[in-house]
PDB file of C-alpha atoms in Angstrom:
ATOM      1  CA  MET A   1       0.333   0.346  -0.056  1.00  0.00           C
ATOM      2  CA  LEU A   2       1.290   3.528  -0.852  1.00  0.00           C
ATOM      3  CA  SER A   3       0.868   5.900   1.892  1.00  0.00           C
ATOM      4  CA  ARG A   4      -0.605   9.300   1.740  1.00  0.00           C
ATOM      5  CA  ASP A   5       2.786  11.124   1.078  1.00  0.00           C
ATOM      6  CA  GLU A   6       3.442   7.982  -1.849  1.00  0.00           C
ATOM      7  CA  LEU A   7       0.509   9.379  -3.223  1.00  0.00           C
ATOM      8  CA  PHE A   8       0.565  13.273  -3.034  1.00  0.00           C
ATOM      9  CA  ASP A   9       4.536  13.050  -4.288  1.00  0.00           C
ATOM     10  CA  LEU A  10       3.483  10.920  -6.691  1.00  0.00           C
ATOM     11  CA  PHE A  11       1.024  13.134  -8.190  1.00  0.00           C
ATOM     12  CA  GLU A  12       3.556  16.567  -7.592  1.00  0.00           C
ATOM     13  CA  GLY A  13       5.812  15.182  -9.266  1.00  0.00           C
ATOM     14  CA  LEU A  14       3.895  15.461 -12.578  1.00  0.00           C
ATOM     15  CA  ALA A  15       3.289  19.272 -11.734  1.00  0.00           C
ATOM     16  CA  GLY A  16       4.151  20.933 -14.732  1.00  0.00           C
ATOM     17  CA  LEU A  17       5.352  17.940 -16.582  1.00  0.00           C
ATOM     18  CA  PRO A  18       3.939  18.458 -20.286  1.00  0.00           C
ATOM     19  CA  TYR A  19       1.447  16.518 -21.699  1.00  0.00           C
ATOM     20  CA  GLY A  20       1.957  16.559 -25.122  1.00  0.00           C
ATOM     21  CA  GLY A  21       1.458  20.735 -26.110  1.00  0.00           C
ATOM     22  CA  GLU A  22      -1.959  19.652 -24.286  1.00  0.00           C
ATOM     23  CA  ALA A  23      -2.890  23.242 -22.568  1.00  0.00           C
ATOM     24  CA  VAL A  24      -2.674  21.268 -18.708  1.00  0.00           C
ATOM     25  CA  ASP A  25       0.235  19.355 -17.289  1.00  0.00           C
ATOM     26  CA  GLN A  26       0.226  15.932 -15.888  1.00  0.00           C
ATOM     27  CA  ARG A  27      -1.034  16.176 -13.059  1.00  0.00           C
ATOM     28  CA  THR A  28      -4.583  18.292 -14.198  1.00  0.00           C
ATOM     29  CA  HIS A  29      -5.264  16.331 -16.203  1.00  0.00           C
ATOM     30  CA  ALA A  30      -4.687  12.917 -13.714  1.00  0.00           C
ATOM     31  CA  LEU A  31      -6.625  15.079 -11.119  1.00  0.00           C
ATOM     32  CA  GLN A  32      -9.567  16.302 -13.886  1.00  0.00           C
ATOM     33  CA  ALA A  33      -9.486  12.703 -15.512  1.00  0.00           C
ATOM     34  CA  ALA A  34     -10.641  11.903 -11.725  1.00  0.00           C
ATOM     35  CA  ALA A  35     -13.073  14.584 -11.266  1.00  0.00           C
ATOM     36  CA  HIS A  36     -14.822  13.714 -14.666  1.00  0.00           C
ATOM     37  CA  ALA A  37     -14.740   9.690 -13.358  1.00  0.00           C
ATOM     38  CA  VAL A  38     -16.503  11.114 -10.265  1.00  0.00           C
ATOM     39  CA  ALA A  39     -18.957  13.024 -12.028  1.00  0.00           C
ATOM     40  CA  ALA A  40     -20.450  10.160 -13.654  1.00  0.00           C
ATOM     41  CA  ASP A  41     -20.883   8.433 -10.246  1.00  0.00           C
ATOM     42  CA  ALA A  42     -17.978   5.435 -11.271  1.00  0.00           C
ATOM     43  CA  ASP A  43     -17.304   3.549  -8.647  1.00  0.00           C
ATOM     44  CA  ASP A  44     -13.170   4.299  -6.319  1.00  0.00           C
ATOM     45  CA  GLU A  45     -11.802   1.400  -8.977  1.00  0.00           C
ATOM     46  CA  LEU A  46     -12.915   3.624 -12.527  1.00  0.00           C
ATOM     47  CA  VAL A  47     -11.760   6.711 -10.301  1.00  0.00           C
ATOM     48  CA  LEU A  48      -8.139   5.782  -9.770  1.00  0.00           C
ATOM     49  CA  ALA A  49      -7.735   4.091 -13.366  1.00  0.00           C
ATOM     50  CA  ALA A  50      -8.193   7.799 -14.006  1.00  0.00           C
ATOM     51  CA  ALA A  51      -6.460   9.572 -11.671  1.00  0.00           C
ATOM     52  CA  PHE A  52      -3.929   7.187 -12.684  1.00  0.00           C
ATOM     53  CA  HIS A  53      -4.139   6.043 -16.618  1.00  0.00           C
ATOM     54  CA  ASP A  54      -0.482   8.547 -17.440  1.00  0.00           C
ATOM     55  CA  VAL A  55       0.868   7.029 -13.821  1.00  0.00           C
ATOM     56  CA  GLY A  56       3.334   5.296 -16.503  1.00  0.00           C
ATOM     57  CA  ARG A  57       5.057   9.111 -17.703  1.00  0.00           C
ATOM     58  CA  ALA A  58       5.599  10.037 -13.930  1.00  0.00           C
ATOM     59  CA  ARG A  59       9.694  10.146 -13.075  1.00  0.00           C
ATOM     60  CA  PRO A  60      10.046   6.917 -10.673  1.00  0.00           C
ATOM     61  CA  VAL A  61       6.920   4.528 -12.872  1.00  0.00           C
ATOM     62  CA  ALA A  62       8.835   4.915 -16.263  1.00  0.00           C
ATOM     63  CA  THR A  63      12.042   4.664 -14.911  1.00  0.00           C
ATOM     64  CA  ALA A  64      11.367   1.975 -13.694  1.00  0.00           C
ATOM     65  CA  HIS A  65       9.069  -0.192 -16.293  1.00  0.00           C
ATOM     66  CA  ARG A  66      11.895   1.354 -18.834  1.00  0.00           C
ATOM     67  CA  GLY A  67      11.750   1.405 -22.664  1.00  0.00           C
ATOM     68  CA  MET A  68       7.393   0.265 -21.887  1.00  0.00           C
ATOM     69  CA  PRO A  69       4.647   2.221 -23.044  1.00  0.00           C
ATOM     70  CA  HIS A  70       3.224   4.436 -21.135  1.00  0.00           C
ATOM     71  CA  GLU A  71       0.147   2.358 -20.678  1.00  0.00           C
ATOM     72  CA  GLU A  72       1.634  -0.857 -19.670  1.00  0.00           C
ATOM     73  CA  ALA A  73       4.076   0.573 -17.219  1.00  0.00           C
ATOM     74  CA  GLY A  74       1.196   2.749 -15.879  1.00  0.00           C
ATOM     75  CA  ALA A  75      -0.649  -0.777 -15.872  1.00  0.00           C
ATOM     76  CA  ALA A  76       2.183  -2.617 -14.241  1.00  0.00           C
ATOM     77  CA  PHE A  77       1.788   0.122 -11.719  1.00  0.00           C
ATOM     78  CA  ALA A  78      -1.491  -0.266 -11.007  1.00  0.00           C
ATOM     79  CA  ARG A  79      -1.383  -4.108 -10.610  1.00  0.00           C
ATOM     80  CA  ASP A  80       1.238  -3.679  -7.954  1.00  0.00           C
ATOM     81  CA  HIS A  81      -1.003  -0.662  -5.670  1.00  0.00           C
ATOM     82  CA  LEU A  82      -4.158  -0.904  -7.349  1.00  0.00           C
ATOM     83  CA  THR A  83      -6.794  -3.713  -8.509  1.00  0.00           C
ATOM     84  CA  GLU A  84      -6.531  -6.302 -11.894  1.00  0.00           C
ATOM     85  CA  ARG A  85      -9.763  -4.354 -13.471  1.00  0.00           C
ATOM     86  CA  SER A  86      -7.895  -0.409 -12.429  1.00  0.00           C
ATOM     87  CA  ALA A  87      -4.639  -1.543 -14.591  1.00  0.00           C
ATOM     88  CA  TRP A  88      -7.027  -3.144 -17.009  1.00  0.00           C
ATOM     89  CA  ALA A  89      -8.467   0.214 -17.994  1.00  0.00           C
ATOM     90  CA  ILE A  90      -5.638   2.040 -17.423  1.00  0.00           C
ATOM     91  CA  GLN A  91      -4.221  -0.139 -19.848  1.00  0.00           C
ATOM     92  CA  GLN A  92      -6.694  -0.636 -22.444  1.00  0.00           C
ATOM     93  CA  HIS A  93      -7.139   3.463 -22.507  1.00  0.00           C
ATOM     94  CA  VAL A  94      -4.701   3.908 -25.635  1.00  0.00           C
ATOM     95  CA  ALA A  95      -6.805   0.372 -27.063  1.00  0.00           C
ATOM     96  CA  ALA A  96     -10.072   2.346 -26.367  1.00  0.00           C
ATOM     97  CA  LYS A  97      -9.016   5.113 -27.875  1.00  0.00           C
ATOM     98  CA  ARG A  98      -8.708   2.746 -31.811  1.00  0.00           C
ATOM     99  CA  TYR A  99     -11.555   1.682 -29.936  1.00  0.00           C
ATOM    100  CA  LEU A 100     -13.978   4.607 -30.732  1.00  0.00           C
ATOM    101  CA  VAL A 101     -12.589   5.707 -33.688  1.00  0.00           C
ATOM    102  CA  ALA A 102     -13.418   2.614 -35.517  1.00  0.00           C
ATOM    103  CA  VAL A 103     -16.751   2.176 -34.458  1.00  0.00           C
ATOM    104  CA  ASN A 104     -18.365   6.256 -33.836  1.00  0.00           C
ATOM    105  CA  PRO A 105     -17.281   8.010 -37.119  1.00  0.00           C
ATOM    106  CA  ALA A 106     -17.528  11.360 -35.105  1.00  0.00           C
ATOM    107  CA  TYR A 107     -15.646  10.275 -32.440  1.00  0.00           C
ATOM    108  CA  HIS A 108     -12.451  11.336 -34.157  1.00  0.00           C
ATOM    109  CA  GLY A 109     -13.946  15.092 -34.529  1.00  0.00           C
ATOM    110  CA  THR A 110     -13.429  15.847 -30.889  1.00  0.00           C
ATOM    111  CA  LEU A 111     -10.055  14.407 -30.433  1.00  0.00           C
ATOM    112  CA  SER A 112      -7.254  17.100 -29.906  1.00  0.00           C
ATOM    113  CA  PRO A 113      -4.838  17.479 -32.443  1.00  0.00           C
ATOM    114  CA  VAL A 114      -1.908  16.188 -29.925  1.00  0.00           C
ATOM    115  CA  SER A 115      -5.066  13.406 -30.095  1.00  0.00           C
ATOM    116  CA  VAL A 116      -5.081  13.004 -33.663  1.00  0.00           C
ATOM    117  CA  ARG A 117      -1.205  12.790 -33.905  1.00  0.00           C
ATOM    118  CA  SER A 118      -0.889   9.900 -31.120  1.00  0.00           C
ATOM    119  CA  LEU A 119      -4.087   8.001 -33.283  1.00  0.00           C
ATOM    120  CA  ARG A 120      -1.672   7.590 -35.651  1.00  0.00           C
ATOM    121  CA  VAL A 121       1.575   6.356 -34.238  1.00  0.00           C
ATOM    122  CA  GLN A 122      -0.742   4.144 -32.012  1.00  0.00           C
ATOM    123  CA  GLY A 123      -2.270   2.027 -35.157  1.00  0.00           C
ATOM    124  CA  GLY A 124      -4.790   4.372 -36.082  1.00  0.00           C
ATOM    125  CA  PRO A 125      -8.613   2.754 -35.587  1.00  0.00           C
ATOM    126  CA  MET A 126      -8.558  -0.675 -35.056  1.00  0.00           C
ATOM    127  CA  SER A 127      -9.532  -3.511 -36.829  1.00  0.00           C
ATOM    128  CA  GLN A 128     -12.831  -4.980 -36.988  1.00  0.00           C
ATOM    129  CA  GLU A 129     -11.563  -8.260 -35.178  1.00  0.00           C
ATOM    130  CA  GLU A 130      -9.620  -6.595 -32.618  1.00  0.00           C
ATOM    131  CA  VAL A 131     -13.166  -4.766 -32.409  1.00  0.00           C
ATOM    132  CA  ALA A 132     -14.968  -7.828 -31.647  1.00  0.00           C
ATOM    133  CA  ALA A 133     -11.781  -9.177 -29.067  1.00  0.00           C
ATOM    134  CA  PHE A 134     -11.664  -5.816 -27.658  1.00  0.00           C
ATOM    135  CA  GLU A 135     -15.226  -5.680 -27.457  1.00  0.00           C
ATOM    136  CA  ALA A 136     -16.123  -9.058 -25.764  1.00  0.00           C
ATOM    137  CA  HIS A 137     -14.148  -8.418 -22.405  1.00  0.00           C
ATOM    138  CA  PRO A 138     -16.195  -7.403 -19.229  1.00  0.00           C
ATOM    139  CA  TRP A 139     -14.095  -4.869 -18.918  1.00  0.00           C
ATOM    140  CA  SER A 140     -14.096  -3.567 -22.336  1.00  0.00           C
ATOM    141  CA  GLN A 141     -16.752  -0.755 -21.339  1.00  0.00           C
ATOM    142  CA  ASP A 142     -14.946   0.743 -18.525  1.00  0.00           C
ATOM    143  CA  ALA A 143     -12.048   1.659 -20.337  1.00  0.00           C
ATOM    144  CA  VAL A 144     -14.302   3.389 -23.195  1.00  0.00           C
ATOM    145  CA  SER A 145     -15.552   5.259 -20.225  1.00  0.00           C
ATOM    146  CA  LEU A 146     -11.911   6.377 -18.647  1.00  0.00           C
ATOM    147  CA  ARG A 147     -10.893   7.276 -22.928  1.00  0.00           C
ATOM    148  CA  LEU A 148     -13.805   9.253 -22.690  1.00  0.00           C
ATOM    149  CA  TRP A 149     -12.769  11.106 -18.948  1.00  0.00           C
ATOM    150  CA  ASP A 150      -9.388  11.266 -20.515  1.00  0.00           C
ATOM    151  CA  ASP A 151     -10.525  12.951 -23.602  1.00  0.00           C
ATOM    152  CA  ALA A 152     -12.311  15.470 -21.432  1.00  0.00           C
ATOM    153  CA  ALA A 153      -9.609  16.420 -18.630  1.00  0.00           C
ATOM    154  CA  LYS A 154      -7.245  18.943 -21.089  1.00  0.00           C
ATOM    155  CA  ASP A 155      -9.437  22.183 -19.821  1.00  0.00           C
ATOM    156  CA  PRO A 156      -7.160  24.392 -17.912  1.00  0.00           C
ATOM    157  CA  ARG A 157     -10.319  25.563 -16.125  1.00  0.00           C
ATOM    158  CA  GLY A 158     -11.761  22.329 -15.527  1.00  0.00           C
ATOM    159  CA  PRO A 159     -12.644  20.651 -12.395  1.00  0.00           C
ATOM    160  CA  VAL A 160     -10.141  18.422 -10.318  1.00  0.00           C
ATOM    161  CA  LEU A 161     -10.669  15.845  -8.181  1.00  0.00           C
ATOM    162  CA  PRO A 162      -8.513  17.069  -4.275  1.00  0.00           C
ATOM    163  CA  MET A 163      -5.875  14.904  -3.152  1.00  0.00           C
ATOM    164  CA  ASP A 164      -8.023  14.054  -0.041  1.00  0.00           C
ATOM    165  CA  ASP A 165     -10.494  12.767  -2.253  1.00  0.00           C
ATOM    166  CA  LEU A 166      -7.812  10.193  -4.114  1.00  0.00           C
ATOM    167  CA  VAL A 167      -6.567   9.110  -1.237  1.00  0.00           C
ATOM    168  CA  ALA A 168      -9.288   8.275   0.677  1.00  0.00           C
ATOM    169  CA  ALA A 169     -10.696   6.028  -2.840  1.00  0.00           C
ATOM    170  CA  TYR A 170      -7.190   4.753  -2.739  1.00  0.00           C
ATOM    171  CA  GLU A 171      -7.832   3.663   0.874  1.00  0.00           C
ATOM    172  CA  ARG A 172     -11.160   2.412   0.551  1.00  0.00           C
ATOM    173  CA  VAL A 173     -10.169  -0.234  -1.886  1.00  0.00           C
ATOM    174  CA  VAL A 174      -6.906  -1.264  -0.783  1.00  0.00           C
ATOM    175  CA  ARG A 175      -8.971  -1.766   2.404  1.00  0.00           C
ATOM    176  CA  ALA A 176     -11.558  -3.579   0.308  1.00  0.00           C
TER     177      ALA A 176
END
């Protein structure tokens, strides 16, 4: 279990860290995604997945998992500190973007320019076979929800989840 101080330190380490040309830094993005999850009445596991979805970019996590894409490093971190469901959603949040582009043509138009560029690198829209495999997973809708909160978490004036609320959600999940 991470201590309160370790959680605060991890998220403070994201403050000021650029988010690929978006208008928010990594910390704001993470806490804003979590705030969107709370607003959607998500359970604690998904709130944590939203907050930690890009934790693979945090210096200590990226260092521990060198060479891994951020979603894979984040999932590895989550398997050690969160739940398997949270880890799966984190691991699949990039795939969920590819899925949404494949099944909803209008979704592409909602992506920021940075996200459109990264989509090309991530493989573009899923094939029909990939769509079927993604949809077959019992947690696929969790990853889709996380993706939508991720997309919405780029507003410098948007809501952010207070760290005390994030710590409380973490403690509830770890105790369960």
